[in-house]
Short mmCIF file of C-alpha atoms in Angstrom, two decimals:
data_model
loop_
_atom_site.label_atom_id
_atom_site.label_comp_id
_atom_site.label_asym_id
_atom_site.label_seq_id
_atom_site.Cartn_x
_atom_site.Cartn_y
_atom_site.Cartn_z
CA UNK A 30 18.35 17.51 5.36
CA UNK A 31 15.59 16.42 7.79
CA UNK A 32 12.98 13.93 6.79
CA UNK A 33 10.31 16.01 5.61
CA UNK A 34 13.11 17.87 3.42
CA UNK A 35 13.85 14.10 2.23
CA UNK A 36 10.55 12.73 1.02
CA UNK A 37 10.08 16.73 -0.98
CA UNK A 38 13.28 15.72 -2.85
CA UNK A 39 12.14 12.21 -3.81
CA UNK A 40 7.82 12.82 -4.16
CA UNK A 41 7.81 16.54 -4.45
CA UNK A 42 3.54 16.31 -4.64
CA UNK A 43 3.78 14.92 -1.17
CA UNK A 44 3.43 17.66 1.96
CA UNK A 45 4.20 15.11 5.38
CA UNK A 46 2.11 16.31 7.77
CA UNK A 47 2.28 14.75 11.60
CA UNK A 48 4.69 11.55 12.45
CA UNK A 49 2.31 8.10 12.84
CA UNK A 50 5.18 6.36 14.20
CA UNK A 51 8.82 6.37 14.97
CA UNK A 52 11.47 3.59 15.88
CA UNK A 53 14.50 1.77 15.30
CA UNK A 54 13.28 0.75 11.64
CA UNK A 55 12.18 4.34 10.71
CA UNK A 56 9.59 7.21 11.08
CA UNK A 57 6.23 7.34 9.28
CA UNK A 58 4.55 10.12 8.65
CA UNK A 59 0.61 11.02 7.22
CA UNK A 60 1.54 12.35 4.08
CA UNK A 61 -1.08 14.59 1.91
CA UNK A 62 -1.39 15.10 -1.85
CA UNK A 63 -3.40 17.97 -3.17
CA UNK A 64 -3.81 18.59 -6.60
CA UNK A 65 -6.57 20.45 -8.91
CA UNK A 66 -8.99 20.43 -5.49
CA UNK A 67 -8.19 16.73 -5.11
CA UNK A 68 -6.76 15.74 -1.32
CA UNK A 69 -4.83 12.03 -1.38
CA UNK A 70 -3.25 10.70 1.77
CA UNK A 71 -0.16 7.76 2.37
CA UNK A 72 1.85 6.68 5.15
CA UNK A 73 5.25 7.27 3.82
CA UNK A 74 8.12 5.24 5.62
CA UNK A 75 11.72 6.84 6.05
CA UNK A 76 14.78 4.65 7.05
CA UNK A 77 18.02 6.22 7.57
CA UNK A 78 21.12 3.57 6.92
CA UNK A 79 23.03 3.97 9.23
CA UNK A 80 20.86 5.71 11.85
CA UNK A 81 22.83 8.63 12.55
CA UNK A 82 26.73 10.18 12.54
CA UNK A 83 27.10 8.77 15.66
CA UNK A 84 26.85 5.04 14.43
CA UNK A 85 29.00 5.81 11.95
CA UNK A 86 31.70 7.03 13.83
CA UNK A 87 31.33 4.18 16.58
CA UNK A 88 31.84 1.61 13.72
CA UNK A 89 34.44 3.56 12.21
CA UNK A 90 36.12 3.47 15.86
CA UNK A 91 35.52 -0.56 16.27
CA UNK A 92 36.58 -1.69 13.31
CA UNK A 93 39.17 0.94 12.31
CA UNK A 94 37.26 1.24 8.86
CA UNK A 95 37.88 3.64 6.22
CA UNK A 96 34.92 5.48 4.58
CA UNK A 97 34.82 2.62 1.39
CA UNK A 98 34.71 -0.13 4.17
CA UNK A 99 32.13 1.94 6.11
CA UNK A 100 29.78 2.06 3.22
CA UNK A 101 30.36 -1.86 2.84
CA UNK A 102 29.65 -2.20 6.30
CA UNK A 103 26.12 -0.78 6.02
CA UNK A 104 25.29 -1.59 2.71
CA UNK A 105 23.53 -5.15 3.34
CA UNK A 106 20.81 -3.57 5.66
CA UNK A 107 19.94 -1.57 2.54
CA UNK A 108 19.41 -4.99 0.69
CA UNK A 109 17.13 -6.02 3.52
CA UNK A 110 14.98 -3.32 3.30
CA UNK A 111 14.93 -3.91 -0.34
CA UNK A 112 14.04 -7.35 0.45
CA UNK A 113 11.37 -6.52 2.97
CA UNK A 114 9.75 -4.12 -0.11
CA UNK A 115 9.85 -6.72 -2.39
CA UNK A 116 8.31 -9.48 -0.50
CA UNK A 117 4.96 -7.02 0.33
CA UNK A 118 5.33 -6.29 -3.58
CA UNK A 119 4.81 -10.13 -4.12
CA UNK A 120 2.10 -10.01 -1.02
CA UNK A 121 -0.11 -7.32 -2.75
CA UNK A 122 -2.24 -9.57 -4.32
CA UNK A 123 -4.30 -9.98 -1.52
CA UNK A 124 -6.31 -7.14 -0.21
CA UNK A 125 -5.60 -8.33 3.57
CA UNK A 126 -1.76 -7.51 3.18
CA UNK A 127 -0.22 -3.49 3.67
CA UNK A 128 -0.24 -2.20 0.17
CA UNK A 129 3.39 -0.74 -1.40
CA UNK A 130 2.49 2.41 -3.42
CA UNK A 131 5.97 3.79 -3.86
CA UNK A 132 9.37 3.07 -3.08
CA UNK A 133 12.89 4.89 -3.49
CA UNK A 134 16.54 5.13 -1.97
CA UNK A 135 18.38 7.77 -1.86
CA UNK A 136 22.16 8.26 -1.24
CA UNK A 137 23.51 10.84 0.41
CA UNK A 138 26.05 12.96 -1.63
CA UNK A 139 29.65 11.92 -2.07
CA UNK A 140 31.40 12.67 0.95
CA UNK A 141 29.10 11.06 3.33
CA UNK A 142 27.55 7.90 4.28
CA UNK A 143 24.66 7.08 4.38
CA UNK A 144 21.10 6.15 2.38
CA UNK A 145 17.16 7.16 3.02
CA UNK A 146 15.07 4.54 1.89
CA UNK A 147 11.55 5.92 1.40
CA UNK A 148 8.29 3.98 1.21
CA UNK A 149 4.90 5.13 0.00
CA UNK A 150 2.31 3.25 1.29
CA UNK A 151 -2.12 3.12 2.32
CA UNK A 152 -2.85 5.16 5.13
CA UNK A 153 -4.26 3.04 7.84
CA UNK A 154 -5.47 2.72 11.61
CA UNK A 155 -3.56 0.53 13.56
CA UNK A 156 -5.08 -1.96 15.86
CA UNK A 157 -4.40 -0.69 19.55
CA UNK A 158 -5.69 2.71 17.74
CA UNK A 159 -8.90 0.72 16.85
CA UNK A 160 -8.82 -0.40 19.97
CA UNK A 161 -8.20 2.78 22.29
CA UNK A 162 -11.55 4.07 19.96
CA UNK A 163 -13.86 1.55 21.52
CA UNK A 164 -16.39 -0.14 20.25
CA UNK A 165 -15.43 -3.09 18.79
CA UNK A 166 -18.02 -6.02 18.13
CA UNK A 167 -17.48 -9.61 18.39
CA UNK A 168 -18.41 -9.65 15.10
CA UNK A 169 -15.12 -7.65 14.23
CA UNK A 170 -13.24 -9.61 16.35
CA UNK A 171 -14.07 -12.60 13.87
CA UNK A 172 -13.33 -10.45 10.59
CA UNK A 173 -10.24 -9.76 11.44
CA UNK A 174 -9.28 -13.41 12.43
CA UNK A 175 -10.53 -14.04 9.15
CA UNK A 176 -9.30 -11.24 7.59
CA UNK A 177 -5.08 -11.72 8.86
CA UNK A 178 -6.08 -15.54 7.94
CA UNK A 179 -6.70 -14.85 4.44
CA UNK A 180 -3.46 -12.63 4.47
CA UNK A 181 -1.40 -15.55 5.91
CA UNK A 182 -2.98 -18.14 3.39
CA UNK A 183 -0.68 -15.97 0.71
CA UNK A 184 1.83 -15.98 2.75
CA UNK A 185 2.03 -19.85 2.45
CA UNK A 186 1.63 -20.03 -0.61
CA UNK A 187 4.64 -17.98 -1.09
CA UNK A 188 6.23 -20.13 1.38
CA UNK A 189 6.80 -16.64 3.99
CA UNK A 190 6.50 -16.94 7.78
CA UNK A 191 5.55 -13.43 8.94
CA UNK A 192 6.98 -14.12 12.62
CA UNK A 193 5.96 -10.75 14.31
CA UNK A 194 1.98 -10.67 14.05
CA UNK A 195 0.89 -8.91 17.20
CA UNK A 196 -1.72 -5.47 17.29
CA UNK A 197 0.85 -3.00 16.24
CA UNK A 198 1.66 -4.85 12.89
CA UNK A 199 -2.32 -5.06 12.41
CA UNK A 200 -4.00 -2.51 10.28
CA UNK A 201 -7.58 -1.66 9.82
CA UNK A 202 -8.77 0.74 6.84
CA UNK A 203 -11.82 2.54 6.62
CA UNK A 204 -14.42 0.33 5.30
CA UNK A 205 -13.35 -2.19 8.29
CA UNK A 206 -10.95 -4.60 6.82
CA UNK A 207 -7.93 -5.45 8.62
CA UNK A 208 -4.77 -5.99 6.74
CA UNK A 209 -1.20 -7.47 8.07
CA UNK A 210 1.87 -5.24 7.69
CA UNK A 211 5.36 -5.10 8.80
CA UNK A 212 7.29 -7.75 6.91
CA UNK A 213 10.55 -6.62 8.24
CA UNK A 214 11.51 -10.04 9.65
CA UNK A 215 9.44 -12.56 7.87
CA UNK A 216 11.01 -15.23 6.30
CA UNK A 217 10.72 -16.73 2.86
CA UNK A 218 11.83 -20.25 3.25
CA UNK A 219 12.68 -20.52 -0.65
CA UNK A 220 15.39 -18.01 -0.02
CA UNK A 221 18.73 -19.93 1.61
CA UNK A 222 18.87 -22.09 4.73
CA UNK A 223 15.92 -23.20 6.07
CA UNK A 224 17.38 -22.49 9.11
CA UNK A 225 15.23 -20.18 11.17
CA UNK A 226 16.20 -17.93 13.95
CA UNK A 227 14.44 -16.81 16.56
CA UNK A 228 12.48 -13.37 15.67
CA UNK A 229 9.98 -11.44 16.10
CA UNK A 230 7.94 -10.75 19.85
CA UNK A 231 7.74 -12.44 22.49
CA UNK A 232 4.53 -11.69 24.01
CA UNK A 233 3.16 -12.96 21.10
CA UNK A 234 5.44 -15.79 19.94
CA UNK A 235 4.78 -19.50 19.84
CA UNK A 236 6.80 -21.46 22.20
CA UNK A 237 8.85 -23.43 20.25
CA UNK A 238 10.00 -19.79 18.60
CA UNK A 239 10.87 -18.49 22.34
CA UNK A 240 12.49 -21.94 23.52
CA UNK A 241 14.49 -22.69 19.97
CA UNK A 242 13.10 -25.22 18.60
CA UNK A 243 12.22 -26.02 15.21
CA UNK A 244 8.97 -24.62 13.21
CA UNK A 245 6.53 -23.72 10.90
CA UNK A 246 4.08 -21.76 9.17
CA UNK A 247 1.70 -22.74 12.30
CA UNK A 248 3.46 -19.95 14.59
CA UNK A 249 1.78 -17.03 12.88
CA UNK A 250 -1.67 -18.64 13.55
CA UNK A 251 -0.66 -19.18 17.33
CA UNK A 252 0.36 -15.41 17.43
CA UNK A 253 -2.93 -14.29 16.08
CA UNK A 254 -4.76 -16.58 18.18
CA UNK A 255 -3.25 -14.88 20.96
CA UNK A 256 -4.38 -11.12 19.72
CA UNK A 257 -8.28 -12.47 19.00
CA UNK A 258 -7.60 -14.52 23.29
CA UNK A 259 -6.38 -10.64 23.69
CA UNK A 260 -9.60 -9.02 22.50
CA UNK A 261 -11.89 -11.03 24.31
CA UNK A 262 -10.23 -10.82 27.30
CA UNK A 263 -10.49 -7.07 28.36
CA UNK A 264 -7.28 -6.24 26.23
CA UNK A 265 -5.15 -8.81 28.27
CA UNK A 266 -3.26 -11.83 27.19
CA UNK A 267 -3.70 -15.25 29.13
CA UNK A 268 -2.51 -15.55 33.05
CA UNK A 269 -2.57 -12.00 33.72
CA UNK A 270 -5.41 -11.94 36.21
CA UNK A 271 -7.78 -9.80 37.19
CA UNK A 272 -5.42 -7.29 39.50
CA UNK A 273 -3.06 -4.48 38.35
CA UNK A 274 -0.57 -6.01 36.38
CA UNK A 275 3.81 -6.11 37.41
CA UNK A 276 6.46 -7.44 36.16
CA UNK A 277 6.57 -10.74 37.89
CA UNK A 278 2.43 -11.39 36.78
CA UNK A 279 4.29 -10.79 33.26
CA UNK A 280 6.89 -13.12 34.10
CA UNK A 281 4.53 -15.63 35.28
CA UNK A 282 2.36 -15.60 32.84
CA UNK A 283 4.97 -16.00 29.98
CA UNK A 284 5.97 -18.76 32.10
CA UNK A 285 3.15 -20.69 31.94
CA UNK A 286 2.08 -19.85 28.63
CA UNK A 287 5.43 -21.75 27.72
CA UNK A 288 5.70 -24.72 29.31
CA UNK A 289 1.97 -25.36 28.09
CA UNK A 290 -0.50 -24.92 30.71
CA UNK A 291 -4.10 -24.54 29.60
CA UNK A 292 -5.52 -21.17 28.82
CA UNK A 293 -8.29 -20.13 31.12
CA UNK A 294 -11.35 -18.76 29.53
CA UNK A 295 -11.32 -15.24 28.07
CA UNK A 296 -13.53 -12.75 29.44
CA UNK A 297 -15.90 -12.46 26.73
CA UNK A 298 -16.94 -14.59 24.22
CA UNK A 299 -18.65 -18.39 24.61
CA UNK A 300 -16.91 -21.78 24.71
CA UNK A 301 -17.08 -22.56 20.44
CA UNK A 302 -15.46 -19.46 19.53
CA UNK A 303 -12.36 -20.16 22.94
CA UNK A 304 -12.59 -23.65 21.46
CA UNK A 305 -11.13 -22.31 17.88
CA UNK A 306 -8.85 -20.25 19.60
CA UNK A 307 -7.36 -22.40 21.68
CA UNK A 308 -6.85 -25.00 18.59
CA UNK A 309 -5.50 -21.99 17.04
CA UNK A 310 -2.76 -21.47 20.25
CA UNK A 311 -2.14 -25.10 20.95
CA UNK A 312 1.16 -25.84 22.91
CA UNK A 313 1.93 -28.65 20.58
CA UNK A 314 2.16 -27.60 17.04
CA UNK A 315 0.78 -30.86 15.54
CA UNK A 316 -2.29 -30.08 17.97
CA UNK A 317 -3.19 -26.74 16.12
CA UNK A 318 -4.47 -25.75 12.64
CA UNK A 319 -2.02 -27.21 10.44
CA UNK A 320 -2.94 -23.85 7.90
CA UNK A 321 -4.52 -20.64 7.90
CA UNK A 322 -7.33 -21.65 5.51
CA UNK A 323 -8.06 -24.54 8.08
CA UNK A 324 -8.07 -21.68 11.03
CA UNK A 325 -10.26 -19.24 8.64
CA UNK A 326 -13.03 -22.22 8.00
CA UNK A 327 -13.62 -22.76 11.58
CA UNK A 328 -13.61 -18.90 12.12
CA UNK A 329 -16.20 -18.75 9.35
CA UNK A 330 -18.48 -21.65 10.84
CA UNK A 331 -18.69 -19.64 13.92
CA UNK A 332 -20.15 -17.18 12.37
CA UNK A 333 -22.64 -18.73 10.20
CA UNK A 334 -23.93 -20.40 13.43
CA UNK A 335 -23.86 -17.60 15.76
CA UNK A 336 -24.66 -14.44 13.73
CA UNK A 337 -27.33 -13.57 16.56
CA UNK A 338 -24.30 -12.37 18.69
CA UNK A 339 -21.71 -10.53 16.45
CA UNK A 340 -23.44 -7.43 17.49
CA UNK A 341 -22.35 -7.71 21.30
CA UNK A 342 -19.85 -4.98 21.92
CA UNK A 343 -16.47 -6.08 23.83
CA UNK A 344 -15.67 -3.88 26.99
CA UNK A 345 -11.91 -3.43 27.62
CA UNK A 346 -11.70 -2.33 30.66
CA UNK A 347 -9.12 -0.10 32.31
CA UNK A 348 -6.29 0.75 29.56
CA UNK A 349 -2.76 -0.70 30.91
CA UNK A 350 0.22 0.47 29.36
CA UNK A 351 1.59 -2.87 29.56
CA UNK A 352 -0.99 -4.46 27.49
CA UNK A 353 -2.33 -1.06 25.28
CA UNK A 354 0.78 0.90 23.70
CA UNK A 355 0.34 4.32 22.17
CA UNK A 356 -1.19 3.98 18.47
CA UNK A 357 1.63 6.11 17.51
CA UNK A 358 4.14 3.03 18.26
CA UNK A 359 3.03 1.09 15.70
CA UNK A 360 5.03 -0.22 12.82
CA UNK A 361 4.20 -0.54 9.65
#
């Protein structure tokens, strides 16, 4: 049974149409509802635990596992997807975080191993597909700041570090507001240890996630302080220079963004909006916004006092696979 096949079973009103997206955590597809001359379209999500026969066997082989063991093997990424739905259940309250519409798991017959884990959820455009359209105003560039800020004052109050934020976990809908999605490897500090690994991506991660250190709710408001330094800076993170961009100008640059040397200006923009975004990306995280309502005030001050240029449209230059992925890679 392929995918398509899968979601019929489970939402038999839902026709998936082309895939959105496809990785190690699943493959989402536009999905269409038409009923009575009414169209509806989702995203729906579909996880396959374990990822394929060959996994299976390869455990199987490792641990010299019988087919009970197997399925207790596999079982406790099932939980954490259940946990990952749950926690952008409890997120839904605000409009700024990926809405759940629908969610199911399915095991496969007796005989095999294996589960499908489907999720229903809004149809939305992902950043770097905002992006690759062109167009976007300073103005926007501030909404979503403000936007993803609002989304990560809930997560603090539920006491969740998000830990991935970078463009292809950032969603835009149609009337322009940007929502945060992928919760796959957040962490709610009043489950267990407050012991926190290091997750999520490094291109976008705060350094004392990359170097091991201890920290806080602060590291999601570095990370998006990086993607708004990103937008006004031709679609390129700090350090990466003007030239065609290698792997050692990567290197580099990740380099000196940890160890803590200053951010030269973006592109774009003037000096009071860098100034918030470099408080927002401070190397020392007692030197940045201590919260995302904090980071969303000065956001918002900006653009009381300079509403005369949130028209300007941002130019983006040459498109570099290295710094614009296909939209299609994004994860929701």
């Amino acid at each position: 049974m392929d995918y398509r096949e899968v979601i019929q079973s489970v939402w038999p009103d839902w026709q998936a149409k082309e895939i959105l997206g496809k990785g190690s955590y699943g493959t989402v597809f536009r999905a269409v509802k038409e009923k009575f001359g009414v169209g509806k379209e989702s995203a729906i999500k579909v996880v396959h635990i374990p990822t394929d026969d060959n996994q299976i066997e390869q455990v199987r082989h490792s641990f010299h596992l019988s087919d009970k063991e197997l399925k207790e093997y596999f079982y406790p990424e099932v939980e954490k997807l259940k946990e990952e739905v749950a926690l952008m259940e409890k997120l839904g309250e605000n409009e700024h975080c990926l809405h759940i519409q629908d969610f199911d798991i399915l095991e496969k017959p007796e005989g095999s191993i294996g589960w499908n884990i489907l999720i229903r959820m809004e149809l939305l455009e992902s950043l770097e597909s905002r992006i690759s359209r062109g167009g976007i105003k300073l103005g926007e560039v501030v909404s979503l700041g403000e936007d993803i800020l609002s989304a990560l004052e809930t997560c603090e109050s539920h006491r969740i570090i998000h830990r991935d934020i970078k463009p292809a976990n950032i969603f835009v809908n149609s009337n322009g507001v940007y929502k945060l999605g992928d919760f796959g490897i957040a962490k709610d500090l009043t489950l267990e240890s407050r012991n926190l690994s290091h997750r999520g991506t490094d291109n976008y991660a705060a350094p004392e996630v990359c170097q091991g250190r201890d920290y806080s709710y602060n590291v999601d408001i570095y990370a998006l302080g990086l993607v708004l330094y990103q937008l006004l800076n031709k679609n390129k993170r700090p350090f990466f220079g003007e030239g065609k961009i290698t792997s050692s100008i990567s290197e580099e640059a990740y380099r000196k963004r940890l160890t803590g040397e200053e951010f030269p200006a973006p592109a774009l923009g003037d000096e009071e909006l860098f100034a918030v975004i470099k408080k927002m990306c401070a190397f020392d995280p007692k030197e940045r916004f201590q919260s995302a309502i904090e980071a969303k005030s000065a956001l918002q001050s900006y653009r009381e006092k300079h509403r005369d240029k949130l028209d300007t449209i941002l130019e983006f230059g040459q498109k570099r696979g290295i710094e614009v992925h296909n939209a299609k890679s994004s994860e929701y």
